[in-house]
Coordinates of C-alpha atoms and ligand atoms in Angstrom, one line a residue:
X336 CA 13.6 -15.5 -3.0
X337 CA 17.1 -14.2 -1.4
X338 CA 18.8 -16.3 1.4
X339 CA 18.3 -12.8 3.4
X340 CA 14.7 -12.6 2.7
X341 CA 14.0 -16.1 3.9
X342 CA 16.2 -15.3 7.1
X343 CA 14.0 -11.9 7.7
X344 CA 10.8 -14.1 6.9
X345 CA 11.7 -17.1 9.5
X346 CA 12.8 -15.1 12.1
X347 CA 10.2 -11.9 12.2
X348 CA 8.7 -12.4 15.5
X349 CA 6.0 -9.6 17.5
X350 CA 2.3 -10.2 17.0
X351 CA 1.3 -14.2 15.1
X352 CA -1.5 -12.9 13.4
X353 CA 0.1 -10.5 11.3
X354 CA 2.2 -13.7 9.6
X355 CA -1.2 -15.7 9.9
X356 CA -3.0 -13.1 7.8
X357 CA -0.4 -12.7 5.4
X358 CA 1.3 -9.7 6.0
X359 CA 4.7 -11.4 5.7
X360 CA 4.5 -13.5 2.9
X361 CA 2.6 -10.3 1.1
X362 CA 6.2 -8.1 2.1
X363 CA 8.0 -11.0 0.6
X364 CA 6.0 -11.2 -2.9
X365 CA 6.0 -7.4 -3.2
X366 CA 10.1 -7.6 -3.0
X367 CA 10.2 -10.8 -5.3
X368 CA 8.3 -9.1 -8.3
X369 CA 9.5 -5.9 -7.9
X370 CA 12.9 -7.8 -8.6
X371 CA 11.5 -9.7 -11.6
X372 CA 10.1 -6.8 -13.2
X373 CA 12.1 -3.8 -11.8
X374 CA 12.5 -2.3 -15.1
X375 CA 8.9 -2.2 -15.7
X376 CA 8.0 -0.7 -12.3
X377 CA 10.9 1.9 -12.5
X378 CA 8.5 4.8 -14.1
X379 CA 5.7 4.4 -11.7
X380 CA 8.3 4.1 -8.6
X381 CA 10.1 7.3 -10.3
X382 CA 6.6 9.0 -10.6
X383 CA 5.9 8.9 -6.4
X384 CA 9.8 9.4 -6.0
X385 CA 9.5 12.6 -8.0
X386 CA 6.7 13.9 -6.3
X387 CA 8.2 13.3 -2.6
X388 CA 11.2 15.2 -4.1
X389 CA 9.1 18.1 -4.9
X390 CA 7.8 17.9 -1.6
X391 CA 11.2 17.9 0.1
X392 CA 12.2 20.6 -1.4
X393 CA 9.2 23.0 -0.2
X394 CA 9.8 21.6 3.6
X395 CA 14.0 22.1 3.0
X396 CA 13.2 25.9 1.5
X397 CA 10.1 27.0 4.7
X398 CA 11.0 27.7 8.1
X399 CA 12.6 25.2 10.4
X400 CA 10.2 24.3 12.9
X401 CA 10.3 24.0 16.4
X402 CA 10.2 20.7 17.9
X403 CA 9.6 20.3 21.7
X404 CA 9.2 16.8 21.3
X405 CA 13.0 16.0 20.2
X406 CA 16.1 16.6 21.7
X407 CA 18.0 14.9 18.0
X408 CA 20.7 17.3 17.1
X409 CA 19.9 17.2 12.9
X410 CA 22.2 20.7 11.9
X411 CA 20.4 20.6 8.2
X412 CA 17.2 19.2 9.5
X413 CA 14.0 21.1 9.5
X414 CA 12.7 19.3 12.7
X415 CA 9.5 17.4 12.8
X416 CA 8.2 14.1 12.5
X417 CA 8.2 12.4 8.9
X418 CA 5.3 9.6 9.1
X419 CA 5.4 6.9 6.4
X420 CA 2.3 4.5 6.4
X421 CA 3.1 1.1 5.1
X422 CA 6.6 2.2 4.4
X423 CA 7.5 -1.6 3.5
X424 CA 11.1 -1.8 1.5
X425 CA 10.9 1.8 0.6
X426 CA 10.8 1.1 -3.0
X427 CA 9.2 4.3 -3.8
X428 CA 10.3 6.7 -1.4
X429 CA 14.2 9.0 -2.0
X430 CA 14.9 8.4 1.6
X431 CA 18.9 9.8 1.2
X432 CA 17.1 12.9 0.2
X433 CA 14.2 12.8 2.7
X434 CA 15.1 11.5 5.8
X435 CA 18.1 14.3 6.7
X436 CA 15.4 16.5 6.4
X437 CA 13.4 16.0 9.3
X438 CA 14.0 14.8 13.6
X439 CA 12.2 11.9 13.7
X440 CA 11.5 9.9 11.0
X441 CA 8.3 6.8 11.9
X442 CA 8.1 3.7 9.1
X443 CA 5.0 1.9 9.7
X444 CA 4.5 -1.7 8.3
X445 CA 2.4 -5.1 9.4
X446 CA 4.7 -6.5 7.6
X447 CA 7.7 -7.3 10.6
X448 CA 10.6 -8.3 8.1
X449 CA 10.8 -5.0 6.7
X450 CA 12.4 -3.8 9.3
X451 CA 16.2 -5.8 9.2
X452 CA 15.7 -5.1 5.3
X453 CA 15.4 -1.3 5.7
X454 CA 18.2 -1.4 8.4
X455 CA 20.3 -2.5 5.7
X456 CA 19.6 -0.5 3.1
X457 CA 19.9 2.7 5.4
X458 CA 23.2 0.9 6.3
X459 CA 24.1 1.8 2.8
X460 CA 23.7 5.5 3.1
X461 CA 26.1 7.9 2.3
X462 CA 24.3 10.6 2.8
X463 CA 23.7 13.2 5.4
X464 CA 23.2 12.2 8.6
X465 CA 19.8 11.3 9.0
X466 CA 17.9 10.2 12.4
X467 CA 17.5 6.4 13.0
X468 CA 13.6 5.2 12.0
X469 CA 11.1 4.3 14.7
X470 CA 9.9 1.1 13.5
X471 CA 5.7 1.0 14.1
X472 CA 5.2 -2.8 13.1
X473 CA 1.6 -3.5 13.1
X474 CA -1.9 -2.2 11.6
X475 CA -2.1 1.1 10.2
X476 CA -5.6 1.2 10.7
X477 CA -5.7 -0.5 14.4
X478 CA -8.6 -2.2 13.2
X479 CA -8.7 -4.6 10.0
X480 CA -5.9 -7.0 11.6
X481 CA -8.6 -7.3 15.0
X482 CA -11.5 -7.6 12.5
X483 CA -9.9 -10.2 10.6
X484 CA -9.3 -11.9 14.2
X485 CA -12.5 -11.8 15.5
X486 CA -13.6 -13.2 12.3
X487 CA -11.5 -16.0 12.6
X488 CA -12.9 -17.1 15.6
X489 CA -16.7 -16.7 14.6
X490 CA -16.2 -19.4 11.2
X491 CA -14.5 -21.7 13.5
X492 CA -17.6 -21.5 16.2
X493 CA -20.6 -21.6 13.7
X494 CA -22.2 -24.6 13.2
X495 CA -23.2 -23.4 9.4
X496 CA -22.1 -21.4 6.6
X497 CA -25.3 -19.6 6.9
X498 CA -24.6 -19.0 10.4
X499 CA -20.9 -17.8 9.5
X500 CA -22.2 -15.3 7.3
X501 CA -25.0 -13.8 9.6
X502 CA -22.6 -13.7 12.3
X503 CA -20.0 -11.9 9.8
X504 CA -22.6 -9.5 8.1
X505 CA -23.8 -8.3 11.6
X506 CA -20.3 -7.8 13.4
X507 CA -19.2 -6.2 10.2
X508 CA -22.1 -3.8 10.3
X509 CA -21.1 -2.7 13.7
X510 CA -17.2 -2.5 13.4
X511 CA -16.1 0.9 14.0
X512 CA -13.3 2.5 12.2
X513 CA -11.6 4.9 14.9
X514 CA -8.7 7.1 14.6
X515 CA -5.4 5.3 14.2
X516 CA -2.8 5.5 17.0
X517 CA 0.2 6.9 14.9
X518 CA -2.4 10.4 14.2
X519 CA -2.6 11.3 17.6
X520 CA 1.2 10.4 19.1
X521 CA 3.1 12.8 17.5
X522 CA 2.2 16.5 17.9
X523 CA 5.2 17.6 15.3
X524 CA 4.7 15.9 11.9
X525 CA 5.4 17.6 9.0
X526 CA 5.0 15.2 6.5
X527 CA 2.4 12.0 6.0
X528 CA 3.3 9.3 3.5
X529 CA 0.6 7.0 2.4
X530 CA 2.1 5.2 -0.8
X531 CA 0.2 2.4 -2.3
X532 CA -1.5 1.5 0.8
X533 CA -5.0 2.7 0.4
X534 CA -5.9 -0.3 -1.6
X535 CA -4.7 -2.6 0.1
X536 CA -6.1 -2.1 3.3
X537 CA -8.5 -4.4 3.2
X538 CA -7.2 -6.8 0.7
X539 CA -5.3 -9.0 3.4
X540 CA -8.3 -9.6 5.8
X541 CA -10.6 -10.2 3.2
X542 CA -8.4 -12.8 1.9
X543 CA -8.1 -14.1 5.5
X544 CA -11.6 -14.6 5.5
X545 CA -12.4 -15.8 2.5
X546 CA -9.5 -18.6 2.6
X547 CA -10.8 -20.1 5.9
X548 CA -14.6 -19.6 5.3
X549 CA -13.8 -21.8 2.4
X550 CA -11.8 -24.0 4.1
X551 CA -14.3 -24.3 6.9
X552 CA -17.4 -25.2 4.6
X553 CA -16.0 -26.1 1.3
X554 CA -17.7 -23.2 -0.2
X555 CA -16.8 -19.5 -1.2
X556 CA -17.6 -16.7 1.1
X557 CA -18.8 -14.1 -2.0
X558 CA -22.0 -16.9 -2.4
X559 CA -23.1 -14.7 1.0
X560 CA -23.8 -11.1 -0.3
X561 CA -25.3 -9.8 2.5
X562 CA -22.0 -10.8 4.5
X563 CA -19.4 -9.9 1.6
X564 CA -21.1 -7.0 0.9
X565 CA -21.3 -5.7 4.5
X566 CA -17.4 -6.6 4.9
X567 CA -16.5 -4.3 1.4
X568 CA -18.4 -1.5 3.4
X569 CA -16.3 -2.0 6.6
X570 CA -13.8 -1.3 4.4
X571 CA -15.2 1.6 3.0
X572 CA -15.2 3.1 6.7
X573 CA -11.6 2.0 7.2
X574 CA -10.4 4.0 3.4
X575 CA -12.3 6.6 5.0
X576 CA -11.0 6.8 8.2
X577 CA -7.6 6.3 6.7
X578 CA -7.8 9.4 4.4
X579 CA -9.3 11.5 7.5
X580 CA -6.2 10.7 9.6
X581 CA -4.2 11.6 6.7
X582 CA -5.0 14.7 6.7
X583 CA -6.0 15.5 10.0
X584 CA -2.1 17.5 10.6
X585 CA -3.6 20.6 9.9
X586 CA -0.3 21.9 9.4
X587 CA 1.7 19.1 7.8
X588 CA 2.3 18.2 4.1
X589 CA 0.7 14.9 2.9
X590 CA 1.3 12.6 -0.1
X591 CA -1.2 9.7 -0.5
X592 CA -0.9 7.3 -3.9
X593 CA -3.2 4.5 -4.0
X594 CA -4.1 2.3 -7.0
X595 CA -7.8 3.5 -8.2
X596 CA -8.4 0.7 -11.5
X597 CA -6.9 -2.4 -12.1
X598 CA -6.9 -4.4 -15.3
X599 CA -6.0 -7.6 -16.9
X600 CA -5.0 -7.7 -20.5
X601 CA -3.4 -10.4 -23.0
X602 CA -1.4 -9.6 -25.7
X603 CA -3.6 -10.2 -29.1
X604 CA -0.9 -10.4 -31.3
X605 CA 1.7 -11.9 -28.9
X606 CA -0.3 -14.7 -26.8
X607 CA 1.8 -16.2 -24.4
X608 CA 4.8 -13.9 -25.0
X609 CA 6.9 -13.2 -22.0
X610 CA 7.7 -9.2 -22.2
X611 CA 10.5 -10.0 -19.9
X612 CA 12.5 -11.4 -23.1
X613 CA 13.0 -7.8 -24.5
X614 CA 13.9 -4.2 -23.0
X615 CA 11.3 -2.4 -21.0
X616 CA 9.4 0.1 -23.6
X617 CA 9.7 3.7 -22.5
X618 CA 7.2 4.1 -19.8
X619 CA 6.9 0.5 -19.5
X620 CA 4.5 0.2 -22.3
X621 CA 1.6 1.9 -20.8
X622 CA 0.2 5.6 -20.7
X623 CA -2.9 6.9 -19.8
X624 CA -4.9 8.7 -23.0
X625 CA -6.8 11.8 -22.6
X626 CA -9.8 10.0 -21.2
X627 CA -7.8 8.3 -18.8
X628 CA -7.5 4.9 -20.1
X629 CA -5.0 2.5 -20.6
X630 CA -2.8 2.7 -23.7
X631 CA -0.6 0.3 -24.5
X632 CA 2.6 -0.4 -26.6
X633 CA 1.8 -3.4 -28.3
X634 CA -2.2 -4.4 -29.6
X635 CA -3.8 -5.9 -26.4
X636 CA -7.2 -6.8 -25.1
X637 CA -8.4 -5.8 -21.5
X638 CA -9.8 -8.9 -20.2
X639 CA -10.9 -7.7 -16.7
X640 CA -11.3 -4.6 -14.7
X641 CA -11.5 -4.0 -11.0
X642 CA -12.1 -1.1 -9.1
X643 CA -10.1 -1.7 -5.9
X644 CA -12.0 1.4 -3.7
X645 CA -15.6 -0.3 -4.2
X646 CA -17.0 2.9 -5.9
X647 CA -15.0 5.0 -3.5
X648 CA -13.1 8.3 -5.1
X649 CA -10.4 9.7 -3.4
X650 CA -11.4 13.1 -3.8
X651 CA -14.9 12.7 -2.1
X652 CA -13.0 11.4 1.2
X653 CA -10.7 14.2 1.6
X654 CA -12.3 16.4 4.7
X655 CA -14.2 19.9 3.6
X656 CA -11.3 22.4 3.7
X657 CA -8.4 20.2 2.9
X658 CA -5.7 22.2 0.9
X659 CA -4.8 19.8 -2.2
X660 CA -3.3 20.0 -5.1
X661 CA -4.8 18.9 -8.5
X662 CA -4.5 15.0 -8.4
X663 CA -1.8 13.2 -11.1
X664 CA -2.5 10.3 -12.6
X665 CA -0.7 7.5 -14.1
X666 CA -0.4 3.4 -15.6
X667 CA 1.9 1.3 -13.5
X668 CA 2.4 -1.8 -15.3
X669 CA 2.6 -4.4 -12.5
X670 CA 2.9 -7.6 -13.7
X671 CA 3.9 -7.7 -17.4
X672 CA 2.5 -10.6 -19.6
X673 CA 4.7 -14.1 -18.7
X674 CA 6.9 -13.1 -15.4
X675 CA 4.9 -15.2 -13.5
X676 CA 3.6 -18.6 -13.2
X677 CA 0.0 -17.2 -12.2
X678 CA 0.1 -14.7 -15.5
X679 CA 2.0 -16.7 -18.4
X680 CA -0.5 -15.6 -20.5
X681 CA -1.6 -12.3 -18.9
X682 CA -0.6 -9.2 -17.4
X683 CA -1.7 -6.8 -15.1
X684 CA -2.0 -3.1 -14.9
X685 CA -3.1 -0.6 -12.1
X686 CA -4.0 3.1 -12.5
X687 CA -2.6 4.9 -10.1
X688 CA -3.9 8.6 -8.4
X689 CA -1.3 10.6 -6.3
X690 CA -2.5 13.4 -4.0
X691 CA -0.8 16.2 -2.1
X692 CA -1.9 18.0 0.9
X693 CA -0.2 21.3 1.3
X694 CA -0.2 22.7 5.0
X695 CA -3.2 24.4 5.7
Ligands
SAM1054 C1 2.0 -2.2 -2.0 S1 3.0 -2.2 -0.6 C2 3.9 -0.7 -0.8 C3 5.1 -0.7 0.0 C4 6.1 0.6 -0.2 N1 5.3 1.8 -0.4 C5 7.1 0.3 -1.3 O1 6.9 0.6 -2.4 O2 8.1 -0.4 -1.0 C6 1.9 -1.9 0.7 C7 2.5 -2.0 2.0 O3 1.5 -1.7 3.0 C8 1.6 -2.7 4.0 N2 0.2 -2.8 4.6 C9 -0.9 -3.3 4.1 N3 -1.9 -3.2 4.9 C10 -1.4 -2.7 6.1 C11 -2.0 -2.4 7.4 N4 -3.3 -2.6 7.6 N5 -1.1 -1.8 8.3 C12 0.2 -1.6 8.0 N6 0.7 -1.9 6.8 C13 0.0 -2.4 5.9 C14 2.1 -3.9 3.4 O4 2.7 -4.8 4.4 C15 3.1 -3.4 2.3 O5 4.3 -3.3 2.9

């Protein structure tokens, strides 16, 4: 970790919980690998990069739009509001090329340090003039990091695990998932970003609840289905809700990448072999074949897969009408076998599904 990341870590203040749940040291092991393994991540970053391009260059070539909201005197801009949810470091997103393009630009994060790391980086920038981002620091959804909080307090009041999970499965049950501030405070957006977010929405909170249930009663919370399950269904709601708001700017663009499959493989003939000793292989050693599976460079076995939507497709949640282009697919090799402590003898590989909205 960087002197400047630990700075941005210690001193990232606004609301506790989104350090207690992880949001923060998450930001912080996202930056860490991607620096580690940057080679190996390049095609898949390139991939959501490309597409944004393609994006920018439809809103740069239509109409420039009127924007009564914004009195930001942008001579090349378009006008309109760019939205990016879960914007973090900007690893995947050609900001020089995107950002001169619109008013108001709004990065959105529950992860606090990204903002002094993205204020450097667009310190950097020789490019156009460009408005200065609105930083939206907390929950995309304005609901998992309150769920996660309420559930807090309920393991620390019950007098059982049993209880716990009763408690758990029946608030669950009855959690809402409503519309998210950020899709009804700007009336001008012309473009929503959701990259590598959908995924992950629940994947802090349930980790929040499954470390201190365990701490709590010395035993894991998955041993209570009806409460685990009825948790992964929350969730559900929130993908759901998520996808909805995404496309609920009728007249906006939208591009939303989210992982959709994630597997584990060893190396057969190579156990234990760091792939970090040699170059990156051209698309980082993985492709999808024609049935959509995972191919790889070198012989491997798949040890374990995961479906991180619980069942969910992405196509099934956009809303009836939604004008979308055919969905791309791709292999982004996260961690490769031996760059980390937790993987010395593994890696780790999610497929990845991009989506566009056009404007409707
Ligand atoms: C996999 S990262 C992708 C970051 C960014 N697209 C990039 O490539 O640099 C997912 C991001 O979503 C953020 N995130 C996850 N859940 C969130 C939530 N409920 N509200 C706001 N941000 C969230 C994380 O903090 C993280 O920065």
């Amino acid at each position: 970790m960087s002197l400047l990341d630990i700075w941005d870590y210690i001193r990232a203040s606004g609301d506790r919980r989104l350090r207690q749940q992880g949001y923060l040291r998450g930001g912080v092991g996202i930056i860490e690998r991607y620096r580690r393994t940057a080679k190996f991540w390049e095609p898949h970053l390139e991939n959501n990069r490309r597409a944004l391009r393609e994006i920018a260059a439809q809103i740069a070539g239509a109409a420039p739009m009127a924007n009564p909201q914004s009195a930001i005197p942008t001579p090349q801009s378009g006008g309109g509001t760019l939205v990016i949810l879960g914007a973090g470091r900007l690893l995947d997103v050609p900001w020089q090329e995107l950002f001169p393009l619109f008013a108001r630009v709004v990065l959105a994060d529950a992860d606090s340090a990204f903002v002094p790391y993205v204020e450097r980086l667009l310190s950097t920038a020789r490019a156009n003039a460009m408005p200065k981002p609105i930083f939206d620091i907390g929950d995309v959804t304005g609901s998992v990091v309150d769920l996660a909080a309420w559930a807090e307090h309920t393991i620390a009041a019950a007098a059982s695990p049993a209880s716990a999970a009763d408690a758990l499965a029946d608030g669950c049950n009855r959690a809402g998932a409503a519309q998210a501030p950020w899709a009804r405070t700007y009336v001008d957006v012309r473009l929503v970003v959701s990259s590598n977010l959908l995924s992950q929405l629940g994947h802090f909170p349930r980790l929040h609840i499954q470390t201190l249930f365990r701490r709590r009663f010395g035993k894991p919370f998955s041993e209570h289905e009806r409460a685990a399950e009825s948790l992964e269904r929350y969730f559900d709601r929130v993908r759901a809700r998520h996808i909805a708001d995404v496309a609920s700017f009728g007249k906006a663009w939208a591009y939303l990448a989210t992982d959709v499959e994630t597997l584990v493989y060893t190396l057969s003939a190579q156990p234990g072999a760091s792939l970090l000793a040699g170059e990156a292989p051209p698309n980082a050693g993985v492709e999808l074949d024609e049935k959509g599976g995972v191919r790889f460079a070198w012989p491997a076995e798949i040890e374990e897969r995961d479906d991180p939507l619980h069942g969910q497709r992405v196509e099934d949640l956009w809303p009836r009408g939604t004008v979308l282009d055919p969905p791309r697919r791709w292999a982004w090799h996260v961690v490769p076998q031996g760059s980390e402590k937790k993987y010395r003898d593994r890696g780790r590989v999610h497929v990845v599904e991009a989506w566009v909205k056009r404007p409707g």
